[in-house]
Short mmCIF file of C-alpha atoms and ligand atoms in Angstrom, two decimals:
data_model
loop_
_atom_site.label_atom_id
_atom_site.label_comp_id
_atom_site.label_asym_id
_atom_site.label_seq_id
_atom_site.Cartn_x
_atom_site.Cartn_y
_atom_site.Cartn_z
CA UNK P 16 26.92 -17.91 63.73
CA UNK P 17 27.13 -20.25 60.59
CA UNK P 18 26.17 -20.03 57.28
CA UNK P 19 22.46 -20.04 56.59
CA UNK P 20 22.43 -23.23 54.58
CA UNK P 21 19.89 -22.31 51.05
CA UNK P 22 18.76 -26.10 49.55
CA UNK P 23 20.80 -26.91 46.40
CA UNK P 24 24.35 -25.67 45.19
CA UNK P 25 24.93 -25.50 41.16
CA UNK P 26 27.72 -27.82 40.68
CA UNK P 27 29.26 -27.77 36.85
CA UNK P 28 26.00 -27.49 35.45
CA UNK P 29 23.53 -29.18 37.81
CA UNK P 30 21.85 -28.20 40.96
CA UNK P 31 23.27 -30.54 43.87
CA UNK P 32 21.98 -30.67 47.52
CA UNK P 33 23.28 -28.29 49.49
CA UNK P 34 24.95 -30.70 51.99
CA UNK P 35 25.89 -33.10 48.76
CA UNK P 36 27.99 -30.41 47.78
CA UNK P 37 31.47 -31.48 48.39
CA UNK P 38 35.10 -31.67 46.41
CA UNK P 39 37.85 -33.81 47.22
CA UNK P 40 40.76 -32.95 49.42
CA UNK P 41 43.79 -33.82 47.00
CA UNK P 42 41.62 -30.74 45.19
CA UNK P 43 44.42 -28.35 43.50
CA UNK P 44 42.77 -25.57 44.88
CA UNK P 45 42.89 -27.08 48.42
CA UNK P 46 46.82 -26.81 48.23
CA UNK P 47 47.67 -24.22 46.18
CA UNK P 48 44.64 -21.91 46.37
CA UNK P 49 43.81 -22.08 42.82
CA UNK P 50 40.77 -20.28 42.51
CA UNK P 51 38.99 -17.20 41.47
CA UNK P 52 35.19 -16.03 42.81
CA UNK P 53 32.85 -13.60 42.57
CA UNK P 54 30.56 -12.07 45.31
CA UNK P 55 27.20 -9.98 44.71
CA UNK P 56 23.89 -9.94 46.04
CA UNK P 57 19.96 -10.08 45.25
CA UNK P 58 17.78 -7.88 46.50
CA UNK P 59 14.13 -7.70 47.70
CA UNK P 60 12.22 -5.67 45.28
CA UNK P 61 8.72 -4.60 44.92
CA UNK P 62 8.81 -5.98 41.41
CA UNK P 63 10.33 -9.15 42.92
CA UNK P 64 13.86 -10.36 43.59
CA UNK P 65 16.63 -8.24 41.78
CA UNK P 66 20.29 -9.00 41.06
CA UNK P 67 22.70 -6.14 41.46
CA UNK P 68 25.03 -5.84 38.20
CA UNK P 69 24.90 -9.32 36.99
CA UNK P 70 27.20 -8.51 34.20
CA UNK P 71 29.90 -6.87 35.79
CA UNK P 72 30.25 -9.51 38.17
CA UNK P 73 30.39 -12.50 35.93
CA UNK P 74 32.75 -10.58 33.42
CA UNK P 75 35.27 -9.82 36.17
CA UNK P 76 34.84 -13.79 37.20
CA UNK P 77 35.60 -14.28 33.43
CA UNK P 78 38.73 -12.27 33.37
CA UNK P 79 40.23 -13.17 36.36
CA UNK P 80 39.91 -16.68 35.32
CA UNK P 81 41.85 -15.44 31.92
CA UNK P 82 44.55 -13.83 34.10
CA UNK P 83 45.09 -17.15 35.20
CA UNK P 84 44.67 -19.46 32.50
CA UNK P 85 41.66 -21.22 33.49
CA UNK P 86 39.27 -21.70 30.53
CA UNK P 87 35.96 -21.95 32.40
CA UNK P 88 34.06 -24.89 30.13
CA UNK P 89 30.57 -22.60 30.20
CA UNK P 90 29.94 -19.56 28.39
CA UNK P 91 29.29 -15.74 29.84
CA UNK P 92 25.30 -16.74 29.07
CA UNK P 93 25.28 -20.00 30.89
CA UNK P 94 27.36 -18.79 34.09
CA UNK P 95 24.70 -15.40 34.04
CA UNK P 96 21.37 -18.40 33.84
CA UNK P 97 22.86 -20.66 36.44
CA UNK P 98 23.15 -17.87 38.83
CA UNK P 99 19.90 -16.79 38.35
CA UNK P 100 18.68 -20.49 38.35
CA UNK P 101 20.41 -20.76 42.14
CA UNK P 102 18.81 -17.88 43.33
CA UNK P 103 15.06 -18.89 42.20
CA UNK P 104 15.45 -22.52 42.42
CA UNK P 105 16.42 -21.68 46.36
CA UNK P 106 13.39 -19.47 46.50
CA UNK P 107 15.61 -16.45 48.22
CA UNK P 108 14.61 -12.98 48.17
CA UNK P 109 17.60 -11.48 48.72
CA UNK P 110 20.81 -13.54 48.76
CA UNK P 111 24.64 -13.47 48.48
CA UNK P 112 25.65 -15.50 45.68
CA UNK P 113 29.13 -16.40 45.75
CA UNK P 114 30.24 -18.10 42.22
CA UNK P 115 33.88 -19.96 42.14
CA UNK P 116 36.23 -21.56 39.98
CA UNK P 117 38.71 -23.76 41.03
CA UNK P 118 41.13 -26.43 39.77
CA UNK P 119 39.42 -29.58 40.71
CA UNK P 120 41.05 -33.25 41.56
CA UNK P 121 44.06 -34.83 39.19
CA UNK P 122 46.94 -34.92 40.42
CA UNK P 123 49.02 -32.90 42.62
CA UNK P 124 52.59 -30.78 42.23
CA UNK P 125 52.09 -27.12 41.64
CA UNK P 126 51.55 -27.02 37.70
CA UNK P 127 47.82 -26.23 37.46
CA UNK P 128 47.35 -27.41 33.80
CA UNK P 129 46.58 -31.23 34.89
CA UNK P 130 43.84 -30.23 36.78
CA UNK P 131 39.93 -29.72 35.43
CA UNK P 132 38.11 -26.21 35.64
CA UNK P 133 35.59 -26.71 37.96
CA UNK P 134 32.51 -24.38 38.76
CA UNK P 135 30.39 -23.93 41.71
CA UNK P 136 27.44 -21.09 42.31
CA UNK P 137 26.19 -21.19 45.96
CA UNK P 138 23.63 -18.22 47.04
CA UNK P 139 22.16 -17.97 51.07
CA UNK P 140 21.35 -15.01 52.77
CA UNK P 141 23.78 -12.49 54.09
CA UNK P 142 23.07 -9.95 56.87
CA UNK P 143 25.31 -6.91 57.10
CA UNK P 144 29.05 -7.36 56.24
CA UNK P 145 31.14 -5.66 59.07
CA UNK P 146 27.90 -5.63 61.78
CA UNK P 147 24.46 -4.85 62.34
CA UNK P 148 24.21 -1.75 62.71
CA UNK P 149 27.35 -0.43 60.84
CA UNK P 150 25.73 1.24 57.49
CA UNK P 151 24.25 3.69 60.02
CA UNK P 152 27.17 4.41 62.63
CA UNK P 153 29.98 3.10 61.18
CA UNK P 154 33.27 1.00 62.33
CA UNK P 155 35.98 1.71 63.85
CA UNK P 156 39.00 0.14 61.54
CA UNK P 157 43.27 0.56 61.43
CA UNK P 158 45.88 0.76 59.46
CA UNK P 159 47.23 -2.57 58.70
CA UNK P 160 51.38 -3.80 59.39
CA UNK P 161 50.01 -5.97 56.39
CA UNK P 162 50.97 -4.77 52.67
CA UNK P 163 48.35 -5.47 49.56
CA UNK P 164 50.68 -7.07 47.52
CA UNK P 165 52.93 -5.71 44.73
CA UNK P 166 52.18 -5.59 41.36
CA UNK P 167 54.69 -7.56 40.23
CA UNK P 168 53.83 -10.60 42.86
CA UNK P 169 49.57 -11.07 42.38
CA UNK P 170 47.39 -10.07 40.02
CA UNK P 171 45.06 -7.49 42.11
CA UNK P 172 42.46 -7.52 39.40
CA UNK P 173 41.80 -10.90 39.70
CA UNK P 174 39.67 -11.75 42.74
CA UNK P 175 41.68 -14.66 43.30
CA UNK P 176 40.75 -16.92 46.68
CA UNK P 177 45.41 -16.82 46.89
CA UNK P 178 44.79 -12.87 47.80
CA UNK P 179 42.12 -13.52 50.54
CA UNK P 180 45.49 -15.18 52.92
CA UNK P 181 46.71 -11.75 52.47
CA UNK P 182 43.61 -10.00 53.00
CA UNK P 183 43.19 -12.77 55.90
CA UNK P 184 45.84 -11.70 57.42
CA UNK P 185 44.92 -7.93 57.64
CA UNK P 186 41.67 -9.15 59.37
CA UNK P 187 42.96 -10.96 62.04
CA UNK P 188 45.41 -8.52 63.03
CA UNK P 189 42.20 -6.17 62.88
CA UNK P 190 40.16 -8.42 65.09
CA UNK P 191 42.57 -9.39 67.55
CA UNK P 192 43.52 -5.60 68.10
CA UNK P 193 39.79 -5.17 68.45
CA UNK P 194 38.85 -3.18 65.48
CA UNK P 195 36.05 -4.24 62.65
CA UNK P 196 38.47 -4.33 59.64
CA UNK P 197 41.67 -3.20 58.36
CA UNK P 198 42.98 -0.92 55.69
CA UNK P 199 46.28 -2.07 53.73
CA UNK P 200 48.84 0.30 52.17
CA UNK P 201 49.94 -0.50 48.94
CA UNK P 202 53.82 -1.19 48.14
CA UNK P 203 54.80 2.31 48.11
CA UNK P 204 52.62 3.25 51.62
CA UNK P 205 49.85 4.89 49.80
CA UNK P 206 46.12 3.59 50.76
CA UNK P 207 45.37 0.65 49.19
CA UNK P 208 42.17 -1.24 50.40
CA UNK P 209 40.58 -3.07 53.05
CA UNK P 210 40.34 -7.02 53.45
CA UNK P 211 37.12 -7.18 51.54
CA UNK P 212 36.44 -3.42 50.33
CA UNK P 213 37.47 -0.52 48.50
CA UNK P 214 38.08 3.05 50.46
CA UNK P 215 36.69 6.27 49.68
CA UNK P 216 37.48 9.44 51.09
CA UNK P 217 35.73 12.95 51.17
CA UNK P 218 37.24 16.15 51.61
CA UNK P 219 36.01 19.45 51.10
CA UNK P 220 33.12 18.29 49.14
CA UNK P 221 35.14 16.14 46.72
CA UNK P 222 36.09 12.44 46.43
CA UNK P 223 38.84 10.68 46.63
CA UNK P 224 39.84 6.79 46.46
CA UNK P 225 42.50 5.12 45.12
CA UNK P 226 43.59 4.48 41.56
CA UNK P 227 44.38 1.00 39.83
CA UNK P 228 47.68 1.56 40.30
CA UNK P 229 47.48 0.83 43.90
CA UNK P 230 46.75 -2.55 43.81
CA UNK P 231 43.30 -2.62 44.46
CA UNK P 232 40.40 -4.96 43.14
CA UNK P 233 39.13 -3.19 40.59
CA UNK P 234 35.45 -2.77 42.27
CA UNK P 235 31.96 -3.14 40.99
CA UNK P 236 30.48 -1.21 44.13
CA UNK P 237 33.07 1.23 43.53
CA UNK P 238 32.27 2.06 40.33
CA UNK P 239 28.62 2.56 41.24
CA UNK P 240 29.72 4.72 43.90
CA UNK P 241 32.00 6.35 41.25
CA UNK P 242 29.32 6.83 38.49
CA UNK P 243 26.16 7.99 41.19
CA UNK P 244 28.66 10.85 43.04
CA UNK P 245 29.81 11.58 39.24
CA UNK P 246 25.66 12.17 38.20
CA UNK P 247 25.59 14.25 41.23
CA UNK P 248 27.85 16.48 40.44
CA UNK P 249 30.60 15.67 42.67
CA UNK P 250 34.36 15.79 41.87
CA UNK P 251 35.55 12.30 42.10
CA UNK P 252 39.39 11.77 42.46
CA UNK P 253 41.05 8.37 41.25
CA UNK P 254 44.73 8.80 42.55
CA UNK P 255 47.59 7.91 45.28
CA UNK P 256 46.41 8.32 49.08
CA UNK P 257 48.63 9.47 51.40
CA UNK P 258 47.61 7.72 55.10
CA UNK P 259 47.58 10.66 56.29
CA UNK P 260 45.16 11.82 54.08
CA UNK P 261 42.73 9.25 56.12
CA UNK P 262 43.10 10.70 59.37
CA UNK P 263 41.93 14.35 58.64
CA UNK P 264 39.39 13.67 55.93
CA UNK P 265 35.61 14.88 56.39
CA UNK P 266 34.11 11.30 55.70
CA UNK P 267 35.79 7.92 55.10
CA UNK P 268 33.84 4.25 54.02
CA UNK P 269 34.10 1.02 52.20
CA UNK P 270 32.50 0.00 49.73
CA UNK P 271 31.71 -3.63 48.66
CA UNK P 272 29.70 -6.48 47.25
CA UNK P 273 29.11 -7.39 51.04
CA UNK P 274 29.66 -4.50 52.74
CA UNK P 275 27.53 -2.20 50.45
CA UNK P 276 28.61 1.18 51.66
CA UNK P 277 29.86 0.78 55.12
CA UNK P 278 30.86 4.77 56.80
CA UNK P 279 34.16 4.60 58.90
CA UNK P 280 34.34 6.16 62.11
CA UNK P 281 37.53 6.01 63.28
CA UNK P 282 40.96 5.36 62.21
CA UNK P 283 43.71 4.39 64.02
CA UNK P 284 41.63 5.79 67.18
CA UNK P 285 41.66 9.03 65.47
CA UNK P 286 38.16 10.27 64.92
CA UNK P 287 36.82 11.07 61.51
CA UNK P 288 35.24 14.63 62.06
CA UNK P 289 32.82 14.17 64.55
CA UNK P 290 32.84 10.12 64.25
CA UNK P 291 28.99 10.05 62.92
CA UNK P 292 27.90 9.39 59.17
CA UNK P 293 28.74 12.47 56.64
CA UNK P 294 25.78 13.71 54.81
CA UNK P 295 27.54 12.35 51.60
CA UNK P 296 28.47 9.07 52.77
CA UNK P 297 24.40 8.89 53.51
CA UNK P 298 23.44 10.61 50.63
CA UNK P 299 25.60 7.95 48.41
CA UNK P 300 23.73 4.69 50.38
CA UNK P 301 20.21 6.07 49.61
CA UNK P 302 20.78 6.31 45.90
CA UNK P 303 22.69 3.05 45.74
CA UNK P 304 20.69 1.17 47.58
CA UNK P 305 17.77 2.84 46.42
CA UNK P 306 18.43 1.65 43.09
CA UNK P 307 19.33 -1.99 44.13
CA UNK P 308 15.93 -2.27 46.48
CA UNK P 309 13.92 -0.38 43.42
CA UNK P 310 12.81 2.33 45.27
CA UNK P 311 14.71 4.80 42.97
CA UNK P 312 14.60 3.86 38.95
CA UNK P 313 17.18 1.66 37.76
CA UNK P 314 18.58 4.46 35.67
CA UNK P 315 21.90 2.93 34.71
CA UNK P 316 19.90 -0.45 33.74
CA UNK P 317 21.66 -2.04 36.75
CA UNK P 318 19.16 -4.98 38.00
CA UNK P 319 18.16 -8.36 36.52
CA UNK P 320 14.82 -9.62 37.48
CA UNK P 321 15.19 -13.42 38.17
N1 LIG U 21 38.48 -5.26 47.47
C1 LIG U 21 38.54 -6.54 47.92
C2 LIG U 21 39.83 -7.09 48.36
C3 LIG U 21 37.36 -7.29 47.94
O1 LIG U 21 37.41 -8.55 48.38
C4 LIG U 21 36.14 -6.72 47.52
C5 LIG U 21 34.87 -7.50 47.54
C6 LIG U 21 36.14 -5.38 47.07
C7 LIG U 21 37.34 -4.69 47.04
C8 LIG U 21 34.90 -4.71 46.55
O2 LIG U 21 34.51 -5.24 45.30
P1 LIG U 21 33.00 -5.28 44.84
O3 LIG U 21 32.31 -6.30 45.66
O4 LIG U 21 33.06 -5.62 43.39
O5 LIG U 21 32.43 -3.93 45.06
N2 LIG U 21 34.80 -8.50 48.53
C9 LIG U 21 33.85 -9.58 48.38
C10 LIG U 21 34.14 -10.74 49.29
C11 LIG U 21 34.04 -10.51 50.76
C12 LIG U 21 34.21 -11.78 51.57
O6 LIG U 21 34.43 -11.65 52.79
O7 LIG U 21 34.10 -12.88 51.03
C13 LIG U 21 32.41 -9.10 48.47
O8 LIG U 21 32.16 -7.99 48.93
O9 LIG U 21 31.53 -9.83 48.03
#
């Protein structure tokens, strides 16, 4: 258990020993959990070491800061170099990078406007999300008693660290009911999301998952997953989710930064078909991860060599 500690952290533009790497506790973002992150990985490549949508990700980090009103004091280009820097200057092969922008140390009280824009980049390696062995058999997951939140209360689209007591919440309910992970309803009951991933559902050969509207962070694995079934010719349905809708379907997973595409076994203790990985579900993870670990061609110009 632990984090697998990499050598140096990139600290508001310079690289900082990893153990060096430390903020103060009167921190805004200690108190009031004013932050907003971004996770995505690196992978192993023939060609080298290869960072999975590099744009995306530091776009969304971008505008979730803007949602907020935190003007980040680097630009798009030098956010998109320092991660790269992290990765190489920690020699990692394949890593989790895990960018974040906070409110640093001023003074306290809940306005966030006396308090500097801070920015971290930390990359280590990251085994498999929700288990070993789970991108082949799957995990077993519930419904959560836990709501995503309404629209009208957080921002969804911003990957905020605030939403992650909410999705925090769903987990340990999860855990301590002895299930992997757990999937919230939105507002209205309709399937939302899990703690840390989006949901898709097959059915009868065509996909489902669900829409904006449902309070759901707006996914960069999911629109891989989105884009790939589309090329393949499958139907792919962005609408409201009856539960329900969960229990009978012919293949359920997440998808995610750090879960990749993780199948779902079980819901609720109800089986999904015959509890094993659907041929789509597997057919999806070999193109995605093909393209990430270069063994298919990056044919929607998806990696960045670092
Ligand atoms: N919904 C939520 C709530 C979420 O946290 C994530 C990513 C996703 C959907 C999928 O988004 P994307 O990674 O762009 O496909 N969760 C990140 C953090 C997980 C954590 O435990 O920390 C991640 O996967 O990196």
């Amino acid at each position: 258990m632990g984090i697998k500690e990499a050598h140096y952290i990139w600290m508001d533009g310079e690289l900082v020993p990893w153990k060096d790497a430390k903020i103060h506790v009167l921190s805004h973002v200690v108190h009031y959990g004013s932050s907003v992150f971004e996770g995505m990985r690196a992978y192993k490549n023939p060609k080298g070491t290869a960072l999975f949508r590099l744009k995306e990700h530091v776009d969304r980090l971008f505008n979730s800061a803007k949602i907020y009103r935190m003007e980040i004091p680097f630009s798009v280009e030098e956010i998109e170099k320092a991660i790269i820097q992290v990765v190489r200057e920690n020699n990692l092969e394949s890593a989790y990078i895990r960018p974040v922008v906070y409110r640093g140390y001023a003074e306290l009280g809940v306005n966030p406007f006396t308090c500097p824009v801070k920015v971290a980049i930390a990359a280590w390696e990251w085994g498999k999300y929700l288990g070993e062995d789970a991108l082949e058999n799957g995990v077993d997951v519930m419904i959560s008693t836990w709501r995503r939140m309404a629209p009208n209360t957080f921002p969804a689209m911003a990957k905020a660290g605030a939403n992650y007591m909410n999705s925090q919440l769903i987990k340990m309910e999860a855990i301590i009911n002895g299930y992997v992970e757990g999937i919230a309803l939105d507002i209205m009951g309709f399937i939302s999301e899990g703690s840390g991933e989006n949901l898709f559902i097959v059915k009868d050969g065509e996909i489902y998952t669900p829409s904006l509207g449902s309070s759901i962070l707006l996914g960069i694995t999911r629109d891989s997953v989105i884009r790939i079934a589309r090329d393949l010719g499958i139907k792919v349905n962005e609408q409201r989710i009856p539960r329900e809708l969960v229990y009978v379907a012919d293949e359920v997973f997440f998808t995610g930064s750090a879960a990749e595409i993780t199948p779902i076994r079980s819901v609720d203790r109800i089986t999904i078909s015959n509890g094993k990985r659907g041929p789509i579900t597997k057919k999806l993870q070999e193109e995605l991860l093909g393209i990430a670990e270069g063994k298919k061609e990056d044919r929607y110009g998806w990696l960045t060599y670092i």
